[in-house]
Amino acid sequence: MAMRKTKLAFVGGALALGLSSGAFADGPTAKMLADTCAGCHGTNGSSVGPASPTIAAMDPVVFVETMQAFQSGDTYSTIMGRIAKGYTEEELEQMGEYFHKQEYVPAKQEFDQAMVDEGAKLHDKYCEKCHIEGGKPVPDEEDYYILAGQWTPYLEFAMSDFQNERRELPKKMGKKLNAMIEDKGEDSVKTLYAFYAAYSDFKSSDTGDDDDDDDKDKD
């Protein structure tokens, strides 16, 4: 009797293993891959921690390029470089499409309304031409980066990386950033953070800096 039970258990285990293997024959699903990010970036990419960005609604191309930059070491990281190396390009594309379809939930954080109002003016003048609609997600557009509703500490860390050459600063962004700081002072960046934290109903006045030298920046 004991031998019969052992055989039945073995057969049952083999069947279960076969079913399990069949279920994953085509590899993990996009959701399974995305769920591995939840520990830092929250369920479905909605971050609940101040050091990690929300990646829900992220541009899928930007997602893949960002992860590949972590893989290669072109973008500075503490742990993302190691994590990113665990995925193939196809898996990254699956994850990017999954997160792109998720609802964006702005972080709930405090802000100073006076700084928000001033930050809106600065954004409109220096940032809106690239980060349209106040830096909110624009899923119908291409190559967009989400600033509005991101955790302020995360934006501060990212800016520090740019300014300290731990992350490549795009020429156009560097030009606008330097112009703003020269005109409005170092604290002007903090007013931008307040504006993004507010996730306000922003309307552009279309009075931003001229981009006549954009072609030079591309050279």
PDB file of C-alpha atoms in Angstrom:
ATOM      1  CA  MET A   1       0.000   0.000   0.000  1.00  0.00           C
ATOM      2  CA  ALA A   2       2.815   2.377   0.870  1.00  0.00           C
ATOM      3  CA  MET A   3       4.497   1.675  -2.490  1.00  0.00           C
ATOM      4  CA  ARG A   4       1.186   2.355  -4.335  1.00  0.00           C
ATOM      5  CA  LYS A   5       0.768   5.713  -2.564  1.00  0.00           C
ATOM      6  CA  THR A   6       4.326   6.645  -3.437  1.00  0.00           C
ATOM      7  CA  LYS A   7       3.711   5.856  -7.100  1.00  0.00           C
ATOM      8  CA  LEU A   8       0.478   7.870  -7.130  1.00  0.00           C
ATOM      9  CA  ALA A   9       2.230  10.818  -5.526  1.00  0.00           C
ATOM     10  CA  PHE A  10       4.995  10.621  -8.109  1.00  0.00           C
ATOM     11  CA  VAL A  11       2.530  10.485 -11.014  1.00  0.00           C
ATOM     12  CA  GLY A  12       0.500  13.354  -9.543  1.00  0.00           C
ATOM     13  CA  GLY A  13       3.633  15.448  -9.115  1.00  0.00           C
ATOM     14  CA  ALA A  14       4.752  14.719 -12.654  1.00  0.00           C
ATOM     15  CA  LEU A  15       1.349  15.756 -14.024  1.00  0.00           C
ATOM     16  CA  ALA A  16       1.442  18.964 -12.025  1.00  0.00           C
ATOM     17  CA  LEU A  17       4.938  19.702 -13.282  1.00  0.00           C
ATOM     18  CA  GLY A  18       3.838  19.006 -16.838  1.00  0.00           C
ATOM     19  CA  LEU A  19       0.884  21.368 -16.512  1.00  0.00           C
ATOM     20  CA  SER A  20       3.080  24.018 -14.979  1.00  0.00           C
ATOM     21  CA  SER A  21       5.687  23.672 -17.705  1.00  0.00           C
ATOM     22  CA  GLY A  22       2.996  23.872 -20.357  1.00  0.00           C
ATOM     23  CA  ALA A  23       1.610  27.038 -18.841  1.00  0.00           C
ATOM     24  CA  PHE A  24       4.983  28.767 -19.186  1.00  0.00           C
ATOM     25  CA  ALA A  25       6.073  27.176 -22.449  1.00  0.00           C
ATOM     26  CA  ASP A  26       5.852  30.555 -24.164  1.00  0.00           C
ATOM     27  CA  GLY A  27       7.671  32.342 -21.363  1.00  0.00           C
ATOM     28  CA  PRO A  28       6.324  34.620 -18.621  1.00  0.00           C
ATOM     29  CA  THR A  29       3.501  37.007 -19.429  1.00  0.00           C
ATOM     30  CA  ALA A  30       3.982  40.771 -19.522  1.00  0.00           C
ATOM     31  CA  LYS A  31       2.173  41.110 -16.191  1.00  0.00           C
ATOM     32  CA  MET A  32       4.395  38.491 -14.564  1.00  0.00           C
ATOM     33  CA  LEU A  33       7.461  40.378 -15.734  1.00  0.00           C
ATOM     34  CA  ALA A  34       6.027  43.733 -14.633  1.00  0.00           C
ATOM     35  CA  ASP A  35       5.117  42.361 -11.209  1.00  0.00           C
ATOM     36  CA  THR A  36       8.822  41.895 -10.472  1.00  0.00           C
ATOM     37  CA  CYS A  37       9.083  45.714 -10.366  1.00  0.00           C
ATOM     38  CA  ALA A  38       6.320  46.169  -7.784  1.00  0.00           C
ATOM     39  CA  GLY A  39       8.624  46.032  -4.766  1.00  0.00           C
ATOM     40  CA  CYS A  40      10.142  49.415  -5.648  1.00  0.00           C
ATOM     41  CA  HIS A  41       7.794  50.926  -8.243  1.00  0.00           C
ATOM     42  CA  GLY A  42       4.481  49.832  -6.751  1.00  0.00           C
ATOM     43  CA  THR A  43       1.627  47.723  -8.080  1.00  0.00           C
ATOM     44  CA  ASN A  44       1.241  48.264 -11.837  1.00  0.00           C
ATOM     45  CA  GLY A  45       4.015  50.843 -11.688  1.00  0.00           C
ATOM     46  CA  SER A  46       2.355  53.280  -9.255  1.00  0.00           C
ATOM     47  CA  SER A  47       5.126  54.142  -6.812  1.00  0.00           C
ATOM     48  CA  VAL A  48       4.318  54.595  -3.127  1.00  0.00           C
ATOM     49  CA  GLY A  49       7.881  55.430  -2.093  1.00  0.00           C
ATOM     50  CA  PRO A  50       9.650  58.770  -2.517  1.00  0.00           C
ATOM     51  CA  ALA A  51      12.881  57.463  -4.032  1.00  0.00           C
ATOM     52  CA  SER A  52      11.326  55.448  -6.867  1.00  0.00           C
ATOM     53  CA  PRO A  53       9.517  56.950  -9.861  1.00  0.00           C
ATOM     54  CA  THR A  54       6.086  55.921 -11.021  1.00  0.00           C
ATOM     55  CA  ILE A  55       6.480  54.032 -14.290  1.00  0.00           C
ATOM     56  CA  ALA A  56       2.788  53.498 -15.073  1.00  0.00           C
ATOM     57  CA  ALA A  57       1.804  55.170 -18.379  1.00  0.00           C
ATOM     58  CA  MET A  58       5.488  55.486 -19.280  1.00  0.00           C
ATOM     59  CA  ASP A  59       6.394  55.725 -22.960  1.00  0.00           C
ATOM     60  CA  PRO A  60       7.300  52.122 -23.928  1.00  0.00           C
ATOM     61  CA  VAL A  61      10.233  53.195 -26.102  1.00  0.00           C
ATOM     62  CA  VAL A  62      11.597  55.358 -23.296  1.00  0.00           C
ATOM     63  CA  PHE A  63      11.149  52.432 -20.887  1.00  0.00           C
ATOM     64  CA  VAL A  64      13.206  50.085 -23.069  1.00  0.00           C
ATOM     65  CA  GLU A  65      15.907  52.672 -23.763  1.00  0.00           C
ATOM     66  CA  THR A  66      16.134  53.524 -20.056  1.00  0.00           C
ATOM     67  CA  MET A  67      16.520  49.886 -19.055  1.00  0.00           C
ATOM     68  CA  GLN A  68      19.112  49.287 -21.761  1.00  0.00           C
ATOM     69  CA  ALA A  69      21.072  52.286 -20.525  1.00  0.00           C
ATOM     70  CA  PHE A  70      21.053  50.718 -17.062  1.00  0.00           C
ATOM     71  CA  GLN A  71      22.182  47.403 -18.558  1.00  0.00           C
ATOM     72  CA  SER A  72      25.131  48.973 -20.357  1.00  0.00           C
ATOM     73  CA  GLY A  73      26.107  51.238 -17.485  1.00  0.00           C
ATOM     74  CA  ASP A  74      25.558  54.361 -19.595  1.00  0.00           C
ATOM     75  CA  THR A  75      23.137  55.527 -16.895  1.00  0.00           C
ATOM     76  CA  TYR A  76      24.345  55.587 -13.298  1.00  0.00           C
ATOM     77  CA  SER A  77      22.440  53.425 -10.833  1.00  0.00           C
ATOM     78  CA  THR A  78      22.702  51.809  -7.441  1.00  0.00           C
ATOM     79  CA  ILE A  79      20.788  48.577  -8.096  1.00  0.00           C
ATOM     80  CA  MET A  80      18.964  49.089 -11.406  1.00  0.00           C
ATOM     81  CA  GLY A  81      22.034  48.144 -13.426  1.00  0.00           C
ATOM     82  CA  ARG A  82      22.035  44.670 -11.881  1.00  0.00           C
ATOM     83  CA  ILE A  83      18.267  44.276 -12.119  1.00  0.00           C
ATOM     84  CA  ALA A  84      18.065  45.394 -15.757  1.00  0.00           C
ATOM     85  CA  LYS A  85      20.614  42.786 -16.846  1.00  0.00           C
ATOM     86  CA  GLY A  86      18.139  40.069 -15.915  1.00  0.00           C
ATOM     87  CA  TYR A  87      15.844  40.845 -18.851  1.00  0.00           C
ATOM     88  CA  THR A  88      16.063  40.281 -22.583  1.00  0.00           C
ATOM     89  CA  GLU A  89      15.146  43.015 -25.057  1.00  0.00           C
ATOM     90  CA  GLU A  90      11.920  41.187 -25.892  1.00  0.00           C
ATOM     91  CA  GLU A  91      10.986  41.015 -22.202  1.00  0.00           C
ATOM     92  CA  LEU A  92      11.714  44.713 -21.779  1.00  0.00           C
ATOM     93  CA  GLU A  93       9.447  45.485 -24.717  1.00  0.00           C
ATOM     94  CA  GLN A  94       6.682  43.401 -23.138  1.00  0.00           C
ATOM     95  CA  MET A  95       7.091  45.239 -19.847  1.00  0.00           C
ATOM     96  CA  GLY A  96       7.165  48.623 -21.560  1.00  0.00           C
ATOM     97  CA  GLU A  97       3.877  47.943 -23.347  1.00  0.00           C
ATOM     98  CA  TYR A  98       2.306  46.682 -20.130  1.00  0.00           C
ATOM     99  CA  PHE A  99       3.253  49.731 -18.086  1.00  0.00           C
ATOM    100  CA  HIS A 100       2.216  52.024 -20.922  1.00  0.00           C
ATOM    101  CA  LYS A 101      -1.362  50.763 -20.567  1.00  0.00           C
ATOM    102  CA  GLN A 102      -1.562  51.301 -16.808  1.00  0.00           C
ATOM    103  CA  GLU A 103      -3.348  54.266 -15.229  1.00  0.00           C
ATOM    104  CA  TYR A 104      -1.037  56.984 -13.963  1.00  0.00           C
ATOM    105  CA  VAL A 105      -1.571  57.840 -10.289  1.00  0.00           C
ATOM    106  CA  PRO A 106       0.242  61.030  -9.183  1.00  0.00           C
ATOM    107  CA  ALA A 107       2.017  60.877  -5.839  1.00  0.00           C
ATOM    108  CA  LYS A 108       0.152  62.499  -2.963  1.00  0.00           C
ATOM    109  CA  GLN A 109       2.546  65.013  -1.427  1.00  0.00           C
ATOM    110  CA  GLU A 110       2.594  68.465   0.099  1.00  0.00           C
ATOM    111  CA  PHE A 111       3.539  71.590  -1.833  1.00  0.00           C
ATOM    112  CA  ASP A 112       3.625  75.372  -1.465  1.00  0.00           C
ATOM    113  CA  GLN A 113       1.022  77.001  -3.714  1.00  0.00           C
ATOM    114  CA  ALA A 114       3.057  80.171  -4.198  1.00  0.00           C
ATOM    115  CA  MET A 115       5.960  78.057  -5.427  1.00  0.00           C
ATOM    116  CA  VAL A 116       3.593  76.103  -7.657  1.00  0.00           C
ATOM    117  CA  ASP A 117       2.417  79.304  -9.330  1.00  0.00           C
ATOM    118  CA  GLU A 118       5.984  80.457  -9.930  1.00  0.00           C
ATOM    119  CA  GLY A 119       7.017  76.980 -11.041  1.00  0.00           C
ATOM    120  CA  ALA A 120       4.244  76.949 -13.642  1.00  0.00           C
ATOM    121  CA  LYS A 121       5.727  80.070 -15.235  1.00  0.00           C
ATOM    122  CA  LEU A 122       9.198  78.552 -15.258  1.00  0.00           C
ATOM    123  CA  HIS A 123       7.972  75.302 -16.711  1.00  0.00           C
ATOM    124  CA  ASP A 124       6.122  77.168 -19.436  1.00  0.00           C
ATOM    125  CA  LYS A 125       9.205  79.163 -20.363  1.00  0.00           C
ATOM    126  CA  TYR A 126      11.946  76.557 -20.054  1.00  0.00           C
ATOM    127  CA  CYS A 127      10.414  73.064 -20.104  1.00  0.00           C
ATOM    128  CA  GLU A 128       7.051  72.936 -21.871  1.00  0.00           C
ATOM    129  CA  LYS A 129       8.367  72.571 -25.411  1.00  0.00           C
ATOM    130  CA  CYS A 130       9.748  69.140 -24.517  1.00  0.00           C
ATOM    131  CA  HIS A 131       7.617  68.169 -21.487  1.00  0.00           C
ATOM    132  CA  ILE A 132       4.231  69.133 -22.909  1.00  0.00           C
ATOM    133  CA  GLU A 133       1.010  69.521 -20.925  1.00  0.00           C
ATOM    134  CA  GLY A 134       2.904  70.397 -17.789  1.00  0.00           C
ATOM    135  CA  GLY A 135       4.971  67.237 -17.798  1.00  0.00           C
ATOM    136  CA  LYS A 136       1.956  64.928 -17.522  1.00  0.00           C
ATOM    137  CA  PRO A 137       1.683  61.556 -19.281  1.00  0.00           C
ATOM    138  CA  VAL A 138       0.725  61.973 -22.949  1.00  0.00           C
ATOM    139  CA  PRO A 139       0.203  58.375 -24.143  1.00  0.00           C
ATOM    140  CA  ASP A 140      -0.671  59.422 -27.695  1.00  0.00           C
ATOM    141  CA  GLU A 141       2.677  61.189 -28.101  1.00  0.00           C
ATOM    142  CA  GLU A 142       6.162  59.727 -28.550  1.00  0.00           C
ATOM    143  CA  ASP A 143       9.341  59.979 -26.473  1.00  0.00           C
ATOM    144  CA  TYR A 144       7.692  61.664 -23.499  1.00  0.00           C
ATOM    145  CA  TYR A 145       9.054  61.740 -19.968  1.00  0.00           C
ATOM    146  CA  ILE A 146       6.675  62.086 -17.018  1.00  0.00           C
ATOM    147  CA  LEU A 147       7.545  64.790 -14.477  1.00  0.00           C
ATOM    148  CA  ALA A 148       4.164  65.870 -13.111  1.00  0.00           C
ATOM    149  CA  GLY A 149       3.034  63.787 -10.161  1.00  0.00           C
ATOM    150  CA  GLN A 150       6.408  62.166  -9.588  1.00  0.00           C
ATOM    151  CA  TRP A 151       7.813  62.087  -6.070  1.00  0.00           C
ATOM    152  CA  THR A 152       9.825  65.230  -5.353  1.00  0.00           C
ATOM    153  CA  PRO A 153      12.745  63.315  -3.750  1.00  0.00           C
ATOM    154  CA  TYR A 154      13.034  61.205  -6.895  1.00  0.00           C
ATOM    155  CA  LEU A 155      13.164  64.337  -9.090  1.00  0.00           C
ATOM    156  CA  GLU A 156      15.810  65.804  -6.781  1.00  0.00           C
ATOM    157  CA  PHE A 157      17.944  62.655  -7.004  1.00  0.00           C
ATOM    158  CA  ALA A 158      17.600  62.537 -10.798  1.00  0.00           C
ATOM    159  CA  MET A 159      18.569  66.215 -11.137  1.00  0.00           C
ATOM    160  CA  SER A 160      21.562  65.652  -8.884  1.00  0.00           C
ATOM    161  CA  ASP A 161      22.693  62.835 -11.174  1.00  0.00           C
ATOM    162  CA  PHE A 162      22.417  65.129 -14.192  1.00  0.00           C
ATOM    163  CA  GLN A 163      24.254  68.017 -12.560  1.00  0.00           C
ATOM    164  CA  ASN A 164      27.011  65.799 -11.200  1.00  0.00           C
ATOM    165  CA  GLU A 165      27.536  63.990 -14.515  1.00  0.00           C
ATOM    166  CA  ARG A 166      26.358  60.630 -13.235  1.00  0.00           C
ATOM    167  CA  ARG A 167      23.721  60.704 -15.966  1.00  0.00           C
ATOM    168  CA  GLU A 168      24.098  62.209 -19.424  1.00  0.00           C
ATOM    169  CA  LEU A 169      22.469  65.634 -19.587  1.00  0.00           C
ATOM    170  CA  PRO A 170      20.885  66.266 -23.018  1.00  0.00           C
ATOM    171  CA  LYS A 171      22.308  69.412 -24.621  1.00  0.00           C
ATOM    172  CA  LYS A 172      18.964  71.123 -24.977  1.00  0.00           C
ATOM    173  CA  MET A 173      17.965  70.368 -21.389  1.00  0.00           C
ATOM    174  CA  GLY A 174      21.340  71.573 -20.132  1.00  0.00           C
ATOM    175  CA  LYS A 175      21.013  74.833 -22.051  1.00  0.00           C
ATOM    176  CA  LYS A 176      17.531  75.529 -20.697  1.00  0.00           C
ATOM    177  CA  LEU A 177      18.494  74.526 -17.155  1.00  0.00           C
ATOM    178  CA  ASN A 178      21.553  76.769 -17.126  1.00  0.00           C
ATOM    179  CA  ALA A 179      19.572  79.671 -18.570  1.00  0.00           C
ATOM    180  CA  MET A 180      16.892  79.304 -15.908  1.00  0.00           C
ATOM    181  CA  ILE A 181      19.364  79.112 -13.037  1.00  0.00           C
ATOM    182  CA  GLU A 182      21.326  82.082 -14.367  1.00  0.00           C
ATOM    183  CA  ASP A 183      18.143  84.137 -14.683  1.00  0.00           C
ATOM    184  CA  LYS A 184      16.210  82.973 -11.604  1.00  0.00           C
ATOM    185  CA  GLY A 185      18.818  81.462  -9.288  1.00  0.00           C
ATOM    186  CA  GLU A 186      19.501  77.993  -7.912  1.00  0.00           C
ATOM    187  CA  ASP A 187      16.210  77.862  -5.991  1.00  0.00           C
ATOM    188  CA  SER A 188      14.255  78.077  -9.237  1.00  0.00           C
ATOM    189  CA  VAL A 189      14.612  74.316  -9.593  1.00  0.00           C
ATOM    190  CA  LYS A 190      12.733  73.877  -6.297  1.00  0.00           C
ATOM    191  CA  THR A 191       9.791  75.860  -7.631  1.00  0.00           C
ATOM    192  CA  LEU A 192       9.643  73.467 -10.580  1.00  0.00           C
ATOM    193  CA  TYR A 193       9.523  70.548  -8.148  1.00  0.00           C
ATOM    194  CA  ALA A 194       6.579  72.182  -6.375  1.00  0.00           C
ATOM    195  CA  PHE A 195       4.779  72.686  -9.690  1.00  0.00           C
ATOM    196  CA  TYR A 196       5.219  69.038 -10.650  1.00  0.00           C
ATOM    197  CA  ALA A 197       4.150  67.880  -7.183  1.00  0.00           C
ATOM    198  CA  ALA A 198       0.867  69.790  -7.502  1.00  0.00           C
ATOM    199  CA  TYR A 199      -0.139  68.002 -10.726  1.00  0.00           C
ATOM    200  CA  SER A 200      -2.202  71.080 -11.569  1.00  0.00           C
ATOM    201  CA  ASP A 201      -4.503  71.877 -14.480  1.00  0.00           C
ATOM    202  CA  PHE A 202      -1.762  73.526 -16.479  1.00  0.00           C
ATOM    203  CA  LYS A 203      -2.392  75.565 -19.612  1.00  0.00           C
ATOM    204  CA  SER A 204       0.571  76.690 -21.661  1.00  0.00           C
ATOM    205  CA  SER A 205       0.834  80.368 -22.599  1.00  0.00           C
ATOM    206  CA  ASP A 206       3.034  79.388 -25.550  1.00  0.00           C
ATOM    207  CA  THR A 207       5.638  81.969 -24.594  1.00  0.00           C
ATOM    208  CA  GLY A 208       8.595  79.681 -24.047  1.00  0.00           C
ATOM    209  CA  ASP A 209      12.177  80.307 -25.124  1.00  0.00           C
ATOM    210  CA  ASP A 210      12.928  80.304 -28.820  1.00  0.00           C
ATOM    211  CA  ASP A 211      14.328  77.067 -30.196  1.00  0.00           C
ATOM    212  CA  ASP A 212      16.172  78.641 -33.112  1.00  0.00           C
ATOM    213  CA  ASP A 213      19.379  76.870 -32.157  1.00  0.00           C
ATOM    214  CA  ASP A 214      17.815  73.428 -31.755  1.00  0.00           C
ATOM    215  CA  ASP A 215      19.463  72.246 -34.941  1.00  0.00           C
ATOM    216  CA  LYS A 216      22.843  73.143 -33.494  1.00  0.00           C
ATOM    217  CA  ASP A 217      22.034  71.110 -30.390  1.00  0.00           C
ATOM    218  CA  LYS A 218      21.451  68.050 -32.550  1.00  0.00           C
ATOM    219  CA  ASP A 219      24.894  68.239 -34.131  1.00  0.00           C
TER     220      ASP A 219
END
